[in-house]
Coordinates of C-alpha atoms in Angstrom, one line a residue:
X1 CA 1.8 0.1 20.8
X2 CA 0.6 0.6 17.0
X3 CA -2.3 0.2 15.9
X4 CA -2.2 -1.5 12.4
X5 CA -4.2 -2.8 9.6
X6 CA -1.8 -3.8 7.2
X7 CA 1.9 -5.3 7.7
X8 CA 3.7 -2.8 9.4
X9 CA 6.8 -0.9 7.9
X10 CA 9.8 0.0 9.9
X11 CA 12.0 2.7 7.2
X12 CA 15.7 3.5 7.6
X13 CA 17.0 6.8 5.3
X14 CA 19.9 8.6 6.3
X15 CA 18.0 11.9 7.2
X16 CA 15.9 12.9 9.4
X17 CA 12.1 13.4 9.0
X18 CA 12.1 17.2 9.5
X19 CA 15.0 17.8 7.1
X20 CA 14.6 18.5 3.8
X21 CA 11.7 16.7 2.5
X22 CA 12.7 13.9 0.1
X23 CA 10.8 11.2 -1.7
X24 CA 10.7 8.8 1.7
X25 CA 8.6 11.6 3.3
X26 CA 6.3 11.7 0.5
X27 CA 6.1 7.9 -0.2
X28 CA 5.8 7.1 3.2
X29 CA 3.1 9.5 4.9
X30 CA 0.8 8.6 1.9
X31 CA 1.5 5.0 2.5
X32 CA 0.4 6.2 6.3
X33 CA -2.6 7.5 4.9
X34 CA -3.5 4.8 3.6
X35 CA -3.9 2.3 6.7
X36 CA 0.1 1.0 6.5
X37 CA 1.7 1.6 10.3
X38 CA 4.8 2.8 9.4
X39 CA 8.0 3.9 11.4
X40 CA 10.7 6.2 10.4
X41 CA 13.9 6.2 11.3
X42 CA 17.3 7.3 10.5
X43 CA 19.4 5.2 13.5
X44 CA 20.7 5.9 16.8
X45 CA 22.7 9.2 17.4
X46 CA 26.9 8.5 17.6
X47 CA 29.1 10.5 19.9
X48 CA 30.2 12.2 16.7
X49 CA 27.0 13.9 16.7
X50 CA 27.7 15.8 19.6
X51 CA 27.2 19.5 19.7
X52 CA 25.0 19.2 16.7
X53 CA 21.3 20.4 16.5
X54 CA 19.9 16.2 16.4
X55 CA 21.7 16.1 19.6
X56 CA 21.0 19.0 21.2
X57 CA 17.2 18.5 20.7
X58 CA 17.1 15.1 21.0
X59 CA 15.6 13.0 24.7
X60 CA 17.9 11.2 27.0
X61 CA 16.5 8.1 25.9
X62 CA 14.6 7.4 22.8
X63 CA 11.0 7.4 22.3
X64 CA 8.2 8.2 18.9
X65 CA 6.0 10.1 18.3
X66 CA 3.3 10.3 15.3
X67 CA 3.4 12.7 12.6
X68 CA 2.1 13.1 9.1
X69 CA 0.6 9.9 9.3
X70 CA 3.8 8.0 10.7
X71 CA 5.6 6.9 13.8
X72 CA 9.0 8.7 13.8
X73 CA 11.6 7.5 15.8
X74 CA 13.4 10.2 18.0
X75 CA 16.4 8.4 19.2
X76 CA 18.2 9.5 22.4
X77 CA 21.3 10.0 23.3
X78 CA 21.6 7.1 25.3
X79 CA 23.3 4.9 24.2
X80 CA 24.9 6.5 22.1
X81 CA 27.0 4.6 19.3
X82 CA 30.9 4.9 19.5
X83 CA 32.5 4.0 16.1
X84 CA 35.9 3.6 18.1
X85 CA 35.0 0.9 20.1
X86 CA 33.5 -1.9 18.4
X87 CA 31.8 -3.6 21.1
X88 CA 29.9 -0.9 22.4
X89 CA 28.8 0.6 18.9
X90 CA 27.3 -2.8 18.0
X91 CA 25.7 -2.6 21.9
X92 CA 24.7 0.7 20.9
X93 CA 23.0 -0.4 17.5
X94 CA 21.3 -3.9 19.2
X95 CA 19.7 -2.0 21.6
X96 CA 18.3 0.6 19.1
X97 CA 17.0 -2.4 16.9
X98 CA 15.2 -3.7 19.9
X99 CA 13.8 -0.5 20.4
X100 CA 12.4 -0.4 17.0
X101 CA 10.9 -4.0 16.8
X102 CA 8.5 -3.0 20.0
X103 CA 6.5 -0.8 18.0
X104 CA 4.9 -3.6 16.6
X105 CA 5.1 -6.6 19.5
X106 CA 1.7 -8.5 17.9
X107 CA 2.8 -8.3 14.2
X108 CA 7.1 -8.8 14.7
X109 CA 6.6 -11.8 12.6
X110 CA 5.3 -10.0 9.8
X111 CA 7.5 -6.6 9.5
X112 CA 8.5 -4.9 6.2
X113 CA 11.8 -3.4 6.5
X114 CA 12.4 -0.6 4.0
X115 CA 15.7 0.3 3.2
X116 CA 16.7 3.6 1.9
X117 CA 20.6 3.0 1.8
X118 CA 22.7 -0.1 2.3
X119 CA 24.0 1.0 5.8
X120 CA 21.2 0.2 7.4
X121 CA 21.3 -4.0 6.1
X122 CA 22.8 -4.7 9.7
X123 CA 19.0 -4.2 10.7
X124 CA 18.1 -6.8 8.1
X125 CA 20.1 -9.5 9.9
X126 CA 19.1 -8.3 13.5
X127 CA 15.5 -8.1 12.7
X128 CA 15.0 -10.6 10.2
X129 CA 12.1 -9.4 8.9
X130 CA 9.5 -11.2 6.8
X131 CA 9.8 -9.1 4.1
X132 CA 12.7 -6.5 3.0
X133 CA 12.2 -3.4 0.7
X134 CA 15.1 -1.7 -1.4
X135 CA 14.6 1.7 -2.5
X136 CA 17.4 3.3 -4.7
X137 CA 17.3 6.9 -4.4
X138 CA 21.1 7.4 -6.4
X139 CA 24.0 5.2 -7.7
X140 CA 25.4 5.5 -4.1
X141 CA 28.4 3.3 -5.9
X142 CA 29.5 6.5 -7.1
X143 CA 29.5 8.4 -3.9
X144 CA 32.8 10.0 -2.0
X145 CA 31.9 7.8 0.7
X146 CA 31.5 4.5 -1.0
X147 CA 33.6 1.8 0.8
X148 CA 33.9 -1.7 0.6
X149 CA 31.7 -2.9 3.2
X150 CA 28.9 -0.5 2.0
X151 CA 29.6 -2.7 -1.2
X152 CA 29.0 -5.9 0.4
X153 CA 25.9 -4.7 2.2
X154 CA 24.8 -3.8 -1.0
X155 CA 25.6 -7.0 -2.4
X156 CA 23.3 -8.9 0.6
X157 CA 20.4 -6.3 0.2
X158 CA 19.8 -6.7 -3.1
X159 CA 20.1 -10.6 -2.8
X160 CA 17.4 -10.8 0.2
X161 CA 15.4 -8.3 -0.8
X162 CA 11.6 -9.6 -1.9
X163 CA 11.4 -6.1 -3.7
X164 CA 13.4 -3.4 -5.2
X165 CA 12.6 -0.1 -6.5
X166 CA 14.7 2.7 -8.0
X167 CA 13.9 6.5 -8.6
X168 CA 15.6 6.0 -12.2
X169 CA 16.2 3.5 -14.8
X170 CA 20.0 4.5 -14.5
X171 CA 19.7 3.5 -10.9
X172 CA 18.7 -0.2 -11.3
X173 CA 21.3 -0.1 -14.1
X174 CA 24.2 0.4 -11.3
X175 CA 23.0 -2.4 -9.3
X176 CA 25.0 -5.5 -8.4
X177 CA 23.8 -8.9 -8.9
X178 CA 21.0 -9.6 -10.7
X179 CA 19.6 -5.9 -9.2
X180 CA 19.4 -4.4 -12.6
X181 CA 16.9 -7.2 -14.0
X182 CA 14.5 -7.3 -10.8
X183 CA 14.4 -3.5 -9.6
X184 CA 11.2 -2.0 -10.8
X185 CA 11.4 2.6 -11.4
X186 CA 9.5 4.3 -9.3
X187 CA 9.9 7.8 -10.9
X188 CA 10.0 10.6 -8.1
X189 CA 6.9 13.1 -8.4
X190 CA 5.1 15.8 -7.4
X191 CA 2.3 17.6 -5.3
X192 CA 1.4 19.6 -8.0
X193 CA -1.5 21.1 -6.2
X194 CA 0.0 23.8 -3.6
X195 CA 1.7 25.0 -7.2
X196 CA -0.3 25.5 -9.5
X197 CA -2.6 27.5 -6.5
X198 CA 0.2 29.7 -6.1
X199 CA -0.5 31.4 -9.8
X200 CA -1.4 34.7 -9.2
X201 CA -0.4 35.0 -5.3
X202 CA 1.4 37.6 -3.9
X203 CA 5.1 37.8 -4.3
X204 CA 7.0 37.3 -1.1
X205 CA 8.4 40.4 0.3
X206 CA 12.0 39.1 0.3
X207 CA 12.2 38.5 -3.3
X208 CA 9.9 41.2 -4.6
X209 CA 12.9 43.2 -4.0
X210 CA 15.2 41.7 -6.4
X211 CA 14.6 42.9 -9.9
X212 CA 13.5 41.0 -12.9
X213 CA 14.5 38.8 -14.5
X214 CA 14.7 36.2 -11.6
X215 CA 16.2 32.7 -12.5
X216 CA 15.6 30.3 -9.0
X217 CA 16.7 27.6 -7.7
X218 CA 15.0 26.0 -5.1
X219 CA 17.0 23.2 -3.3
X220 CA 20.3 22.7 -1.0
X221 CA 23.3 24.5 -2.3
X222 CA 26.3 21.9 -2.3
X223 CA 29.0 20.3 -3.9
X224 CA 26.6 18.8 -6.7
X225 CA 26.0 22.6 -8.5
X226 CA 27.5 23.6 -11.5
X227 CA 28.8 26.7 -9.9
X228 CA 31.5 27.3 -12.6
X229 CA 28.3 27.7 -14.6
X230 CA 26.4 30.1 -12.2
X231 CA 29.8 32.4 -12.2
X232 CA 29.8 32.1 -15.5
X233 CA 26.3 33.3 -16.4
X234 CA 26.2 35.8 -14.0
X235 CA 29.3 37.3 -14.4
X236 CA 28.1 37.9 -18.4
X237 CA 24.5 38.5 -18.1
X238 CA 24.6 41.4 -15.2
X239 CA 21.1 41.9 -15.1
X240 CA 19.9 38.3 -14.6
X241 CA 19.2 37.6 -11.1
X242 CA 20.0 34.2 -9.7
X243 CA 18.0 33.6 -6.9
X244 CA 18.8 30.8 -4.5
X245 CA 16.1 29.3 -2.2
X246 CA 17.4 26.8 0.4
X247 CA 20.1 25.7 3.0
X248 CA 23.7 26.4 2.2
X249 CA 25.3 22.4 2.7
X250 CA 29.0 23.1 1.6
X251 CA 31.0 22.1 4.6
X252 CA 32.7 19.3 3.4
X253 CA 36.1 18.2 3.5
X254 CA 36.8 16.3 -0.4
X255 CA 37.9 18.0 -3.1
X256 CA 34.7 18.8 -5.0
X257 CA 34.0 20.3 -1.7
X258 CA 36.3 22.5 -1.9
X259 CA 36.3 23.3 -4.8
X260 CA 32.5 24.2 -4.9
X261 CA 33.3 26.6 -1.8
X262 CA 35.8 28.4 -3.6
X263 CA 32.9 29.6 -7.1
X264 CA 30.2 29.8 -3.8
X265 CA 32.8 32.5 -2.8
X266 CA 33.0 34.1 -5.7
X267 CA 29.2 33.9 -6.8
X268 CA 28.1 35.4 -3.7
X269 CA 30.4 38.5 -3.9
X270 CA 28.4 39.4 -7.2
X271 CA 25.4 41.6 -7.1
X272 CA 23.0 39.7 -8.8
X273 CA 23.7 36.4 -7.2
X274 CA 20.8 36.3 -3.9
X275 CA 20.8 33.7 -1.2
X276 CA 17.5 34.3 0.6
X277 CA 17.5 30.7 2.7
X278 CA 15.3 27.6 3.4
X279 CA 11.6 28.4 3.2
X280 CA 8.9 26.5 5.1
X281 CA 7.4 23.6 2.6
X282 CA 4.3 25.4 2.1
X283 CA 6.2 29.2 1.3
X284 CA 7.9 27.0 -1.3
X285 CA 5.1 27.6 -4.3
X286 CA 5.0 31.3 -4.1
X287 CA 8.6 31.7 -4.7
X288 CA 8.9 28.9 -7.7
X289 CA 5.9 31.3 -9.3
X290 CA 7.5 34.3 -9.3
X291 CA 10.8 33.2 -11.4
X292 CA 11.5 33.6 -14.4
X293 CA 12.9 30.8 -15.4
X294 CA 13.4 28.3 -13.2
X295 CA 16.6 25.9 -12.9
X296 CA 17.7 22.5 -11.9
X297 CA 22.0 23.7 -12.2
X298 CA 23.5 20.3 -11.6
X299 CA 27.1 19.8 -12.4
X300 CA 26.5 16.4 -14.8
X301 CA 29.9 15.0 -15.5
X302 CA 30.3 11.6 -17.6
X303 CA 28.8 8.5 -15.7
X304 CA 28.7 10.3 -11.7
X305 CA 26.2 9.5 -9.2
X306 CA 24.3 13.2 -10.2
X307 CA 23.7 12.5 -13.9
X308 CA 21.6 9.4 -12.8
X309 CA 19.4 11.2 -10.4
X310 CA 15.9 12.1 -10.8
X311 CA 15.5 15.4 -8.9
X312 CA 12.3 15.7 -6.8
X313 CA 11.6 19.7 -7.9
X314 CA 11.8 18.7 -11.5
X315 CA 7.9 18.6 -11.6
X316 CA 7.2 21.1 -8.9
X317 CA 9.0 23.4 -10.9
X318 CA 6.5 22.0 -14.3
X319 CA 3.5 22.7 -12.2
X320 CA 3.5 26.3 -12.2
X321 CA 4.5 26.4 -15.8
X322 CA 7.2 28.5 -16.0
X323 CA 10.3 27.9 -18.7
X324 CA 12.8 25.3 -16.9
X325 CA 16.4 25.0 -17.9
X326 CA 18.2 21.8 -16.4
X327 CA 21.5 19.8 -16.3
X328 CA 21.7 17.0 -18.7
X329 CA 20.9 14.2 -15.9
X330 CA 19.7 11.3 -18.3
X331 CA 16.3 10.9 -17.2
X332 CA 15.8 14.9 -17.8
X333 CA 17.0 14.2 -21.6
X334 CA 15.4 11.2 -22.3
X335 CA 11.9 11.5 -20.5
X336 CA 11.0 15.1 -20.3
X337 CA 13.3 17.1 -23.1
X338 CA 9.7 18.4 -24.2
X339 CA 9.2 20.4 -21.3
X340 CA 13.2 21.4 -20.3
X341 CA 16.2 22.8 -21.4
X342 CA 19.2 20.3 -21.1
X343 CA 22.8 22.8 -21.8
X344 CA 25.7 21.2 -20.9
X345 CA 28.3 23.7 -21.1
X346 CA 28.2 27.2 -19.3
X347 CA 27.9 28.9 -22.9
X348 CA 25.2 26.7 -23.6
X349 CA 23.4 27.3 -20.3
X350 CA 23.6 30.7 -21.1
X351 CA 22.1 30.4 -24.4
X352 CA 19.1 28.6 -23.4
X353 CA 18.5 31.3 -20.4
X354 CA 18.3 33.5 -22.4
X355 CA 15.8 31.7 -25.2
X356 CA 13.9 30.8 -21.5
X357 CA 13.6 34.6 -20.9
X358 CA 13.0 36.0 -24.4
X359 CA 10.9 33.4 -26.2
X360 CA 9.4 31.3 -23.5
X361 CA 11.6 28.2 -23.5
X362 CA 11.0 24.7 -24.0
X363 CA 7.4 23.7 -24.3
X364 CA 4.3 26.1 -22.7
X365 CA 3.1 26.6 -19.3
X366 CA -0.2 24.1 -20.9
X367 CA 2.8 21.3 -21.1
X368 CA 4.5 22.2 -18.6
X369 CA 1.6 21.5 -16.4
X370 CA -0.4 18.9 -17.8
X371 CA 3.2 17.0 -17.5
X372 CA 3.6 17.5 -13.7
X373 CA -0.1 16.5 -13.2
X374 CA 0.6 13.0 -14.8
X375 CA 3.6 12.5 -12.9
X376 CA 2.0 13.0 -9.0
X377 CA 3.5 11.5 -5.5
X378 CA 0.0 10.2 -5.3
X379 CA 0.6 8.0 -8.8
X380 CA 3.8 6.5 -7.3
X381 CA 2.3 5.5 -4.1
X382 CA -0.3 3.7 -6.2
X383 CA 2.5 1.5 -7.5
X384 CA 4.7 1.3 -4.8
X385 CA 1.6 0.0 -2.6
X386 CA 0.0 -2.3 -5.2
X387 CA 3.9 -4.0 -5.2
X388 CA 4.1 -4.1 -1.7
X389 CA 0.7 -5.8 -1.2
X390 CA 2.0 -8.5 -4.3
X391 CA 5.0 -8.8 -2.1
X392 CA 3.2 -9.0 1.3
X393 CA 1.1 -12.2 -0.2
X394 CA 4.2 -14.2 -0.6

């Protein structure tokens, strides 16, 4: 059993905790630092997940296990969910719900649940917790695999929900109901420390090899990228060196997929295009300080889900002060144009690379900084728990 001090939270996201490490990991293990018992958990394993690595590692039955100041749920794989027959998946899903309410046995009349996508509101009505949390992370309304009943669901959470909170003002705008007038943004930040102590450390072996200049990336390579732009850029400008740093996502089955595997191809068969793989969090730094420039290359196309986000390495990428160059995602034009590039055309990406590489780029490394220091994970949580506590006194 938990120990606790303040209303426990019980958080659904769709990933787990030891993939990449997203605005729930850093919301939530300060909020566990800070005396809130909090459990993480992305849901029980499906049949569909056999053969996979969450499988393959995971117990025969579930169980948790503390880390960076939270419980984390490791489901099992029994029972497993089965999609195909309703009556055992919603078995399946009961008896994982159960599972997560006995964390807490003294306080399960007083449970937070926070919700990190509308998939999980099937917990809401099992649980039926005292309180219930909504954070909005993207327009998931814009998503590939937006359906109907993830529409409804969304419809429910934002009407029970005693608070909501979005990552973007663009985000709360995409909301249904009356969503848009009650979320409150809470920006994504930064741990700007680690960063701006990696100015002046040695440059990790596996890139001191690739010539300057370096532009990085540092982030999962999918479907989202403005590849067409990459090929483009590097294609023209030979002796720029894009560097990515990260997991290579691009396995999916919709068009844009497919589309994005077919530049990947093509980027990847030129020289100056280097793929060097996820790092460990704490290798992360070293690499962002020895780029160039560093870029945020988001494909931003009219009103999509990406042009609303507000990504997470925006202000690590500030803190070590080098020139960034971004997509035009509206929060990066309308909130931090002083310290980024915004091109929205391959040309124009081009262009601003190169006034990056030559003349410094948008802003100065003073800027840059100062900006990522008043933007930190540790500012957000101060919000986010000052909210919760006005929420909890209801």
């Amino acid at each position: 059993m938990a120990k606790q001090t303040q209303p426990p939270i019980i958080a659904f996201a769709p990933h787990a905790w030891d993939d990449r490490w997203l605005s729930r990991q850093q919301l939530l293990t300060r909020m566990g630092a800070r005396g809130w018992p909090v459990l993480y958990s992305y849901g029980p394993l499906s049949l569909w997940d056999r053969g996979g690595h969450l499988w393959n590692s995971a117990p025969w039955l579930g169980r948790f296990k503390q880390q960076d100041n939270v419980w984390l749920d490791q489901p099992g794989r029994w029972p497993p969910r089965w999609p195909k027959h309703p009556a055992w998946d919603r078995w399946a899903q009961r008896r994982h719900m159960a599972r997560m309410a006995s964390l807490f046995p003294d306080q399960r009349d007083d449970l937070t649940l926070m919700l990190f996508h509308p998939r999980f509101w099937p917990y809401v009505e099992r649980l039926k917790p005292r309180r219930v949390l909504y954070h909005v992370y993207d327009v998931y309304s814009a998503m590939d695999q937006w359906n109907s009943e993830l529409e409804q669901w969304q419809r429910q959470l934002v009407q029970r929900a005693d608070l909501i909170t979005t990552s973007s003002p663009a985000m709360a705008a995409h909301l249904p109901g009356d969503g848009p007038q009650r979320a409150r943004v809470l920006n994504n930040g930064a741990d700007p420390a680690p960063f701006i102590a990696a100015q002046g450390c040695a440059c990790p072996a596996d890139l001191a090899a690739i010539p300057s200049p370096r532009i990085g990336y540092l982030g999962t390579v999918n479907s989202k990228l403005d590849l067409e732009m990459v090929l483009h850029v590097a294609r023209t400008e030979p002796t720029w060196q894009w560097v990515f740093i990260g997991p290579v996502m691009l396995d999916g089955q919709s068009e844009r997929d497919r589309a994005a595997r077919g530049l990947w191809e093509q980027c990847r068969a030129l020289p100056n295009v280097h793929v060097l793989g996820a790092k460990a969090r704490d290798a992360a730094p070293a690499y962002v300080q020895h780029m160039d420039v560093n870029a945020i290359c988001y494909r931003v196309s009219g009103d999509d889900w990406v042009a609303h986000g507000y990504p997470v390495k925006l202000h690590e990428y500030l803190a070590v002060g080098k020139p960034v160059v971004a997509g035009p995602q509206t929060v990066i034009v309308e909130e931090f144009s002083h310290v980024a590039a915004t091109p929205s055309t391959p040309e124009a990406w081009r262009q601003a690379l190169g006034e990056a590489l030559e003349a410094g780029g948008v802003g100065t490394p003073e800027l840059r900084r100062a900006t990522a220091l008043q933007n930190t994970w540790d500012q957000r949580v101060d919000q986010l728990e000052g909210w919760l506590v006005e929420a909890s006194q209801k």
